[in-house]
mmCIF file of N, CA and C in Angstrom:
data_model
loop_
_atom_site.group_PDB
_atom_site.id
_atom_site.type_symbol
_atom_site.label_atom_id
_atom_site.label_comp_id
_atom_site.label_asym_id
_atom_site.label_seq_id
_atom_site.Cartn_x
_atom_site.Cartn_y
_atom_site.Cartn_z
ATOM 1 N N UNK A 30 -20.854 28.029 21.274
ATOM 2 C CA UNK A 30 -20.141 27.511 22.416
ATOM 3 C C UNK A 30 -19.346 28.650 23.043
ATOM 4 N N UNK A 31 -19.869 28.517 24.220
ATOM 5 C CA UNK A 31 -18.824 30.066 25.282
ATOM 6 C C UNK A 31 -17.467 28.859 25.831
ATOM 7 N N UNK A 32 -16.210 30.068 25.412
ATOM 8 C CA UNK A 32 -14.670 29.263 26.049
ATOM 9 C C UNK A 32 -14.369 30.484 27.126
ATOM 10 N N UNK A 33 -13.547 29.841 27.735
ATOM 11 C CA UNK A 33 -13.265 30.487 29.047
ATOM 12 C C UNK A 33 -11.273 29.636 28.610
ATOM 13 N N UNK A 34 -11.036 29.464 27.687
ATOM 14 C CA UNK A 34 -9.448 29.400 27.522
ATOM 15 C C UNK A 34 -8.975 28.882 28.869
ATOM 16 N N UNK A 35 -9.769 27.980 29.720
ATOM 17 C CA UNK A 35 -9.194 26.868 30.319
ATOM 18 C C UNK A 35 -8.729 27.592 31.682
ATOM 19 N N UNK A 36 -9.541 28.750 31.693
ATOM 20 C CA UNK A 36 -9.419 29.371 32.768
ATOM 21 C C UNK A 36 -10.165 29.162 34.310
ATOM 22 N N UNK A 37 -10.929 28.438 33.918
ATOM 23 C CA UNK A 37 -12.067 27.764 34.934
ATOM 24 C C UNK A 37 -12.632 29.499 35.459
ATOM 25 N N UNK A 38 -13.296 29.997 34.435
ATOM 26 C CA UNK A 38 -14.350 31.210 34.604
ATOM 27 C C UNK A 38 -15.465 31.041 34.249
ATOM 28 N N UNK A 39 -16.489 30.849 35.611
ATOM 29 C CA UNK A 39 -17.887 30.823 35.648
ATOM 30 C C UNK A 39 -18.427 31.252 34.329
ATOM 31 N N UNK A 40 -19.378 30.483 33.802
ATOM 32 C CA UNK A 40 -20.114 30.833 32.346
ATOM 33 C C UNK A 40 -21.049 32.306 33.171
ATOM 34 N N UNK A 41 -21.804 31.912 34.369
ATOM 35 C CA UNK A 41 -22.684 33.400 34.726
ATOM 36 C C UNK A 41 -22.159 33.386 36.427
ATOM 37 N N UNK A 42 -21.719 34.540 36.450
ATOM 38 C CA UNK A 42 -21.733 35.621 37.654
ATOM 39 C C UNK A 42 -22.946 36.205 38.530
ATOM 40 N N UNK A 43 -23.023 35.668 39.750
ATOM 41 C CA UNK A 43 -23.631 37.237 40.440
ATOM 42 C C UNK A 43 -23.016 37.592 41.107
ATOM 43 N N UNK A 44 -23.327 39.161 40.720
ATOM 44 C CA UNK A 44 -22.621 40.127 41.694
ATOM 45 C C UNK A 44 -23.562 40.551 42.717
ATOM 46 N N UNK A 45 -23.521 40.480 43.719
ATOM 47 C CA UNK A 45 -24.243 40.703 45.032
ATOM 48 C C UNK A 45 -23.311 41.494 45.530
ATOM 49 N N UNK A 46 -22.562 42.307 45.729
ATOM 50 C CA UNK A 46 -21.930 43.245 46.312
ATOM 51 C C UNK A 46 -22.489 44.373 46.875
ATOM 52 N N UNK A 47 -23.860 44.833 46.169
ATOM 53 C CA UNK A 47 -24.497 45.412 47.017
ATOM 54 C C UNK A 47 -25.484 44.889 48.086
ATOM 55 N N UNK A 48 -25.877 43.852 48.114
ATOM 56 C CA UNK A 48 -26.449 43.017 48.646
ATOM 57 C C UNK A 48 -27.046 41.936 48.450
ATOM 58 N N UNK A 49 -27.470 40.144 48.685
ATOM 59 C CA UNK A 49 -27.318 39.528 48.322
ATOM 60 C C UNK A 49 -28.971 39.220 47.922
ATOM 61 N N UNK A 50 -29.467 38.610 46.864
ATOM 62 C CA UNK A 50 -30.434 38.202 45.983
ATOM 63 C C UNK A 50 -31.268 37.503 47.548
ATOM 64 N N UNK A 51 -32.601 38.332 47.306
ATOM 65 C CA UNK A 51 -33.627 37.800 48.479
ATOM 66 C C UNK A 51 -34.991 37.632 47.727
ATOM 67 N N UNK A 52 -34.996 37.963 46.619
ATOM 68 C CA UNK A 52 -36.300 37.318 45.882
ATOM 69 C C UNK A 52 -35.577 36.799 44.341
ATOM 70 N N UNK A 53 -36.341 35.634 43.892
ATOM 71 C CA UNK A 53 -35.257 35.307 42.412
ATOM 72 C C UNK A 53 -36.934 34.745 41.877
ATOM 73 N N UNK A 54 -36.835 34.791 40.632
ATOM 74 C CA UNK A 54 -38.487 34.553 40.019
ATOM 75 C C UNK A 54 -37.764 34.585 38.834
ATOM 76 N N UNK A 55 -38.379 33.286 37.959
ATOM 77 C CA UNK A 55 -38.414 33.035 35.922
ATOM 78 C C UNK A 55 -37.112 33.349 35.715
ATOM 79 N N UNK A 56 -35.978 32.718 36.307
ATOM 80 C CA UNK A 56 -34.566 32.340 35.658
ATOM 81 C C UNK A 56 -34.389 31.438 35.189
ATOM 82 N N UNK A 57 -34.058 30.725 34.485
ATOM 83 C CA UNK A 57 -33.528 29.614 34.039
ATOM 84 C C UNK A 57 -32.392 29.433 33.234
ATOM 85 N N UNK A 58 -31.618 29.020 33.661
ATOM 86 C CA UNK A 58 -30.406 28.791 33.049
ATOM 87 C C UNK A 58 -29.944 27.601 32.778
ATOM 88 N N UNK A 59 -29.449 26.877 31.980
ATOM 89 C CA UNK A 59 -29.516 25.471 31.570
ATOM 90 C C UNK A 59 -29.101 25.187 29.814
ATOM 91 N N UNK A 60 -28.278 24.132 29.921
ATOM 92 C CA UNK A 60 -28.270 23.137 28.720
ATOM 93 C C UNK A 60 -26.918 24.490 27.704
ATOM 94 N N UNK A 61 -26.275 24.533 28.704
ATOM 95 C CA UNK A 61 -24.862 24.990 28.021
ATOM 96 C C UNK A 61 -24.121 24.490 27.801
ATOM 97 N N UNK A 62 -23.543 24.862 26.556
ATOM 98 C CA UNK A 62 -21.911 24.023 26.457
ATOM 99 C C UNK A 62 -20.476 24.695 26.584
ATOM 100 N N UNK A 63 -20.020 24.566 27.158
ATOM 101 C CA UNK A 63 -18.829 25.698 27.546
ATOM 102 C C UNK A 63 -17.492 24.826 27.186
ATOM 103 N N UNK A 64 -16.352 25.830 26.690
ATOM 104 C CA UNK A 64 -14.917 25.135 26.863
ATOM 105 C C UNK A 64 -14.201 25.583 27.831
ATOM 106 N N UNK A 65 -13.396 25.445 28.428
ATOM 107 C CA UNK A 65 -12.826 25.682 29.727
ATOM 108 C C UNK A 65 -13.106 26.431 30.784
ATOM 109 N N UNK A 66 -14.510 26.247 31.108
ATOM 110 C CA UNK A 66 -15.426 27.285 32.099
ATOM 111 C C UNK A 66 -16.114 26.266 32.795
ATOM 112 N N UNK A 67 -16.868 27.086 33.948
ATOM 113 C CA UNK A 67 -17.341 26.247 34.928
ATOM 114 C C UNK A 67 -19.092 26.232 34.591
ATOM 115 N N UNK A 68 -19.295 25.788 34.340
ATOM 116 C CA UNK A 68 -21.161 25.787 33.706
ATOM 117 C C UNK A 68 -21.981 25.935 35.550
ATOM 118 N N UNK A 69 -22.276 26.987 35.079
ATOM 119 C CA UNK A 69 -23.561 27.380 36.367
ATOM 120 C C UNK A 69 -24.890 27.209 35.814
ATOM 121 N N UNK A 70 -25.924 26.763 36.454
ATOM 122 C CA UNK A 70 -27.212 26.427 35.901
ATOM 123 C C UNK A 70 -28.586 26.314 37.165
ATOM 124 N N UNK A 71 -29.750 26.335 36.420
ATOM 125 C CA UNK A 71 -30.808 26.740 37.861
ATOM 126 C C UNK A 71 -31.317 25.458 37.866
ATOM 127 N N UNK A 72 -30.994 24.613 37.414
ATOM 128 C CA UNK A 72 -31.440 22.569 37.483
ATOM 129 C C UNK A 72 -30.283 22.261 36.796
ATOM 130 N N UNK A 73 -30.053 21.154 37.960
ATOM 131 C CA UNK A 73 -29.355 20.003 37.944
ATOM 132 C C UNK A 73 -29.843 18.549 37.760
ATOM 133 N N UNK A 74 -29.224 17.745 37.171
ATOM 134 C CA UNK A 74 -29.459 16.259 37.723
ATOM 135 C C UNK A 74 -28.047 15.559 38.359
ATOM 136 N N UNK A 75 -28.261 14.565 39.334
ATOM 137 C CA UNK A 75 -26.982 13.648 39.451
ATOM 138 C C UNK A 75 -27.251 12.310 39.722
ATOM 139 N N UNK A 76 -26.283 11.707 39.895
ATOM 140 C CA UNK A 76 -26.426 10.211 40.040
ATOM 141 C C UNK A 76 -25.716 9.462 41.342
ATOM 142 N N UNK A 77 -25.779 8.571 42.012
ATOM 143 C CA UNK A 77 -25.231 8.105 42.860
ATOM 144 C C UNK A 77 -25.255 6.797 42.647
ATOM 145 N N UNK A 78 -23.816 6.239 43.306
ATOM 146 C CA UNK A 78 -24.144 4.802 43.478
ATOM 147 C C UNK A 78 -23.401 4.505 44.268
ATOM 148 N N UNK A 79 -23.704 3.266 45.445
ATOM 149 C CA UNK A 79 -23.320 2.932 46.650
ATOM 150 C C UNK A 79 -23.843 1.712 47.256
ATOM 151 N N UNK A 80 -23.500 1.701 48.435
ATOM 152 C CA UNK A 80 -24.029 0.443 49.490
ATOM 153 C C UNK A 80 -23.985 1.368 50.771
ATOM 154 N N UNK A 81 -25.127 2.230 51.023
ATOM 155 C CA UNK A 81 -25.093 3.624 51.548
ATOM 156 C C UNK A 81 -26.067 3.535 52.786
ATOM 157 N N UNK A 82 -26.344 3.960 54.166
ATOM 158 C CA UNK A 82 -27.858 4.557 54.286
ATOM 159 C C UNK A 82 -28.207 6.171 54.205
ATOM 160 N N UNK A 83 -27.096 6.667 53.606
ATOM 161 C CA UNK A 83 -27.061 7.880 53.468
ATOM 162 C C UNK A 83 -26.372 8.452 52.408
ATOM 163 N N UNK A 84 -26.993 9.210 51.230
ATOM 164 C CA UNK A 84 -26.721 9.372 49.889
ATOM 165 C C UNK A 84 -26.512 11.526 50.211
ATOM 166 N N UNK A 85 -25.718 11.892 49.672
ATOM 167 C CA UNK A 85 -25.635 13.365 49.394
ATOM 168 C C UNK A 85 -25.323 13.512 48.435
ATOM 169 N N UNK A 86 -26.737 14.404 47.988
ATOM 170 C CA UNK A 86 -25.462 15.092 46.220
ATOM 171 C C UNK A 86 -25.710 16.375 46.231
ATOM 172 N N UNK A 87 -24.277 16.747 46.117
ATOM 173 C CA UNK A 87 -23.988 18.173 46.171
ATOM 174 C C UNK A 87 -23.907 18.580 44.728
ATOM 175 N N UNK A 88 -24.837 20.053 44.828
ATOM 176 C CA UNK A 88 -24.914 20.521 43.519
ATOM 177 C C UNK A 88 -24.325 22.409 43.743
ATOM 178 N N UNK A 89 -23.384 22.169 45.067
ATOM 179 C CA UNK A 89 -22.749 23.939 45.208
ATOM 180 C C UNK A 89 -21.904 24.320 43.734
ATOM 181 N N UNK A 90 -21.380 23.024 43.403
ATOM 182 C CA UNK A 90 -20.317 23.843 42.457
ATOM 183 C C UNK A 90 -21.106 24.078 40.787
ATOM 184 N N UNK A 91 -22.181 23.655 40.801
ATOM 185 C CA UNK A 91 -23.085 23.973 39.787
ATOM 186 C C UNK A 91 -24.202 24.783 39.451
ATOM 187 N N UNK A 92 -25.033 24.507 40.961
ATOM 188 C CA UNK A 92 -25.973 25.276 40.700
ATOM 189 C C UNK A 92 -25.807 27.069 40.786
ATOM 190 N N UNK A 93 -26.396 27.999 40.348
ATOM 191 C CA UNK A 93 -26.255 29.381 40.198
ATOM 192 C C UNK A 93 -26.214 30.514 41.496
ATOM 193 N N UNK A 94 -27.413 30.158 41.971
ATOM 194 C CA UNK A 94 -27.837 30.746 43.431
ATOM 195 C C UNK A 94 -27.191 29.829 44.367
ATOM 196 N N UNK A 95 -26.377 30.478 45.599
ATOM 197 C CA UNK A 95 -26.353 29.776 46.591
ATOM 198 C C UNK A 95 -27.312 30.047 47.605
ATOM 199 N N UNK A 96 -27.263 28.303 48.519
ATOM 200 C CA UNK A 96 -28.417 27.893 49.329
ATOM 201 C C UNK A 96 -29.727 28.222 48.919
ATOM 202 N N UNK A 97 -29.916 27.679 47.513
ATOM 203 C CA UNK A 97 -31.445 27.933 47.029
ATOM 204 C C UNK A 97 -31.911 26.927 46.210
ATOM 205 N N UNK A 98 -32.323 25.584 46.829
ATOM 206 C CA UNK A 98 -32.880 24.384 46.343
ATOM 207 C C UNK A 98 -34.951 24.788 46.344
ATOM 208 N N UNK A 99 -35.457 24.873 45.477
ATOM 209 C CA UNK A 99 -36.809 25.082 45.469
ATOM 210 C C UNK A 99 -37.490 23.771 45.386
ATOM 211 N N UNK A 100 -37.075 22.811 44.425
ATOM 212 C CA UNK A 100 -37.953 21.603 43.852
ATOM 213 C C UNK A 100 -36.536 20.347 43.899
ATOM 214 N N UNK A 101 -37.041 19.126 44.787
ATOM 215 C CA UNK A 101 -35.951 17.965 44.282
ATOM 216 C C UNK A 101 -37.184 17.162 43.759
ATOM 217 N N UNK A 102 -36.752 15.987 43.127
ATOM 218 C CA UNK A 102 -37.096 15.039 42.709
ATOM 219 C C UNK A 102 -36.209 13.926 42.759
ATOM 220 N N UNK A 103 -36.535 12.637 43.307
ATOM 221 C CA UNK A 103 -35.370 11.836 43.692
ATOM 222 C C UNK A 103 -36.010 10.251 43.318
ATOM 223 N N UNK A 104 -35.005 9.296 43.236
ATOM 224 C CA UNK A 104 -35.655 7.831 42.700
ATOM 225 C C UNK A 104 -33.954 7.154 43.417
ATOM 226 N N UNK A 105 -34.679 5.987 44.132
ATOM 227 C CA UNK A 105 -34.263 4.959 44.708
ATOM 228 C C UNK A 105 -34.128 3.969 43.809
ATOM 229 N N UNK A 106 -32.967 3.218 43.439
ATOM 230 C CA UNK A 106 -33.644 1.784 42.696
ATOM 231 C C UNK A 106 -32.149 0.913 43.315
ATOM 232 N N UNK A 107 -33.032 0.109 44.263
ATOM 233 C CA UNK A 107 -32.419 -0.951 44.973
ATOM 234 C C UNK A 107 -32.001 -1.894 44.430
ATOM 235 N N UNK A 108 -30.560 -2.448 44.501
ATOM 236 C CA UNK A 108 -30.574 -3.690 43.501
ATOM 237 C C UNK A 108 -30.768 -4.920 44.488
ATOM 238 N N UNK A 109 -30.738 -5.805 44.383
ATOM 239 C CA UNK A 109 -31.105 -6.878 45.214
ATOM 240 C C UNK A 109 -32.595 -7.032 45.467
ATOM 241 N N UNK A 110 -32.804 -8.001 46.472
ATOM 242 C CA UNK A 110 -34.532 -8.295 46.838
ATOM 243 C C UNK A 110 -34.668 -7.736 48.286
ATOM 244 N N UNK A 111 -34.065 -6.360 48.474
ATOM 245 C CA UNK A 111 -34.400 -5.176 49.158
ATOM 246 C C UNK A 111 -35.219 -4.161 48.833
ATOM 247 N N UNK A 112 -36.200 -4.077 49.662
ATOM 248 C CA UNK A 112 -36.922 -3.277 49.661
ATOM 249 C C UNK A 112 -36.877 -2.114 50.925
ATOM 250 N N UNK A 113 -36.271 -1.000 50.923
ATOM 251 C CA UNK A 113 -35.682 -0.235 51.927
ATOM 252 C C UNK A 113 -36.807 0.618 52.151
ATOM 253 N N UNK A 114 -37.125 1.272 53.273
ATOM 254 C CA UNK A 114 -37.880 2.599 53.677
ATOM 255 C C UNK A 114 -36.609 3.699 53.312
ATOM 256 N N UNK A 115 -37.055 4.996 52.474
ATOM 257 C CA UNK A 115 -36.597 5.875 52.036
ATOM 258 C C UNK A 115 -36.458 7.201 51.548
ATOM 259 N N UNK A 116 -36.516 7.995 52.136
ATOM 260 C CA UNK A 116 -36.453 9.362 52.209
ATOM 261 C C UNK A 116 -36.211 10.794 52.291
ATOM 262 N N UNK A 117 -36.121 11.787 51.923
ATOM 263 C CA UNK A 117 -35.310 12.969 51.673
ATOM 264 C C UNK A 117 -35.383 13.351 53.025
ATOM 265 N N UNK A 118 -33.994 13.704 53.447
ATOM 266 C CA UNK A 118 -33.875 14.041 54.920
ATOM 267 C C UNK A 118 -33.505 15.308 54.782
ATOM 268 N N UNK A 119 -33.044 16.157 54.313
ATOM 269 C CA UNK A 119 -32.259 17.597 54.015
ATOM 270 C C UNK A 119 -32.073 17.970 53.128
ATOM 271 N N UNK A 120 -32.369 19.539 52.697
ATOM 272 C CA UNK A 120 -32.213 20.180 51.546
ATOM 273 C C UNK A 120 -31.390 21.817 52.354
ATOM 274 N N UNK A 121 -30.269 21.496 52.214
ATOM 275 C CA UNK A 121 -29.447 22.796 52.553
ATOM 276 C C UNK A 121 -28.070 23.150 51.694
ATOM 277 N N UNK A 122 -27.447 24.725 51.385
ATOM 278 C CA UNK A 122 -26.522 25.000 50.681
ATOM 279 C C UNK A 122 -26.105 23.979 49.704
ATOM 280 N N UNK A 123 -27.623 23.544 49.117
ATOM 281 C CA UNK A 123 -27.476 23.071 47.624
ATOM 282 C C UNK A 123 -26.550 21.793 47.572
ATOM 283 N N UNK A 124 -26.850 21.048 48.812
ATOM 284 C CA UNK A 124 -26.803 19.451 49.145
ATOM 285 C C UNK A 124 -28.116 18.943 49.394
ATOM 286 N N UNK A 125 -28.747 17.796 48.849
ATOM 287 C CA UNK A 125 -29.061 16.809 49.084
ATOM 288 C C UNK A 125 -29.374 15.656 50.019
ATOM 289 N N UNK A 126 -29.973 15.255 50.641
ATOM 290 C CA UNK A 126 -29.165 14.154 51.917
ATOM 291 C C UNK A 126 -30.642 13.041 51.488
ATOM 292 N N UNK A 127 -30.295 12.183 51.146
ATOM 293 C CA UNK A 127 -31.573 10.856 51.003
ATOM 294 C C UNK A 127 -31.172 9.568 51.889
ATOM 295 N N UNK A 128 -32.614 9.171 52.673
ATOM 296 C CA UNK A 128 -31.387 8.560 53.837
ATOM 297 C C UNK A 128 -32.555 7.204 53.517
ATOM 298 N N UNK A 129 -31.959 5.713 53.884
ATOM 299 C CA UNK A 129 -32.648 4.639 53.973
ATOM 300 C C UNK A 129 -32.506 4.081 55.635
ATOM 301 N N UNK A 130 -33.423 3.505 55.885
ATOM 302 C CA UNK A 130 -33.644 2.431 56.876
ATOM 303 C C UNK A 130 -32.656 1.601 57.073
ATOM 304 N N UNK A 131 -31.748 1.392 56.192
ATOM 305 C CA UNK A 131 -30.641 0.014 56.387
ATOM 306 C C UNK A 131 -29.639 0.042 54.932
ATOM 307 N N UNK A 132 -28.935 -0.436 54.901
ATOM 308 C CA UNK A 132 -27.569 0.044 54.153
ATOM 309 C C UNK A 132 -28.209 -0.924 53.178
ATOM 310 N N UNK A 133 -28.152 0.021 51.601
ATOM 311 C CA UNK A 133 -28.722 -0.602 50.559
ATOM 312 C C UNK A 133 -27.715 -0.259 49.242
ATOM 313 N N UNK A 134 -27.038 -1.351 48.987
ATOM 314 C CA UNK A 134 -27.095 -1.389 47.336
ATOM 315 C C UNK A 134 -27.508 -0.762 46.631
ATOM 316 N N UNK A 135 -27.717 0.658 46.188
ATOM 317 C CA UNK A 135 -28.339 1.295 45.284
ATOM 318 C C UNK A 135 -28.368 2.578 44.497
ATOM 319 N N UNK A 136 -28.363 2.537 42.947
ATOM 320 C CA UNK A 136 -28.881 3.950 42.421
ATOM 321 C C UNK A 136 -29.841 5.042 42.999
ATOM 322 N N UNK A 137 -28.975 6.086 43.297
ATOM 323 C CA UNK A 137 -30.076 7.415 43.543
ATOM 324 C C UNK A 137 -30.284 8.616 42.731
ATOM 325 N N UNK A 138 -30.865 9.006 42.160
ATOM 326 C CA UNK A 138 -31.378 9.793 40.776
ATOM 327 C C UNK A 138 -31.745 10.945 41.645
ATOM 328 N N UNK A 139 -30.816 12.362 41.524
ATOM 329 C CA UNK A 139 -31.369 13.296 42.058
ATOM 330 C C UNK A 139 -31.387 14.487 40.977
ATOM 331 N N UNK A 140 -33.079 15.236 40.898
ATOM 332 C CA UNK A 140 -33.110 16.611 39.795
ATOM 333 C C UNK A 140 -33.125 17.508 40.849
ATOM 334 N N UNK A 141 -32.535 19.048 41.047
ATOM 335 C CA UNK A 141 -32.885 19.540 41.765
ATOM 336 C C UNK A 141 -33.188 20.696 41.002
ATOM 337 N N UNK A 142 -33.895 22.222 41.599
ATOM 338 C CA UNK A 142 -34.521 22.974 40.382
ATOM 339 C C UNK A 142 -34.498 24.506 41.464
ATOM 340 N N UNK A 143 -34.303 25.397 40.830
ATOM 341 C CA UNK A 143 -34.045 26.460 41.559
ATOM 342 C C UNK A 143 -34.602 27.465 41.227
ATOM 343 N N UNK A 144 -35.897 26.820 39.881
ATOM 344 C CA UNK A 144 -36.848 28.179 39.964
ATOM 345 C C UNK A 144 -38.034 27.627 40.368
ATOM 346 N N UNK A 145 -39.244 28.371 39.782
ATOM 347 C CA UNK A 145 -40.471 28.013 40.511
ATOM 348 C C UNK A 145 -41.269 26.963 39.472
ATOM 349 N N UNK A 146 -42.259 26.226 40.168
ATOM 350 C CA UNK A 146 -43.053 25.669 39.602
ATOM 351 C C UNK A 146 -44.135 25.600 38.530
ATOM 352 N N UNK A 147 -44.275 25.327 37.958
ATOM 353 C CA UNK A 147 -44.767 25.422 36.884
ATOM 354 C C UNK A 147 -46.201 24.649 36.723
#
């Protein structure tokens, strides 16, 4: 277990000072446990819940790279006897945006992934 003594210091750093990361390939970072640090990682998951037509999940303060969403994966589950039209509307600075047809009651399950495919 990495501690950061409650300092809220990033588990990983980039330094881009000489200039900022324009190709990134086979990082993965993930499934840390930290004590008083901020866990950075190249996949996320989150959860939402609402009565929404518009869901965002922001993953800036987690994910590693900024503005670099490669892969989402997302799940709707409506409660009620709604059946909504539903769809990923935006993927920018490592937000999210899933938008429905009409204001729905519902869980939204978002993975997002910031290396390449596999």
């Amino acid at each position: 277990m990495f501690s950061g003594l409650n300092k809220g210091v990033d588990i990983v750093k980039l330094d881009q000072s000489n200039s900022p990361f324009n190709q990134i390939d086979q990082v993965f970072v993930a499934r840390n446990v930290v004590r008083g640090m901020n866990i950075k990682v190249t996949n996320a998951k989150m959860s939402l819940l609402g009565n929404e037509t518009s869901w965002t999940a922001d993953f800036s303060k987690v994910l590693l790279f900024p503005n670099l969403v490669k892969h989402v994966v997302y799940s709707l589950s409506a409660n009620g006897n709604t059946f909504p039209n539903h769809a990923l509307r935006n993927v920018c600075h490592n937000r999210v945006v899933i938008e429905t047809d009409e204001a729905v009651n519902a869980n939204v399950f978002v993975t997002v992934d910031q290396g390449n495919a596999s």
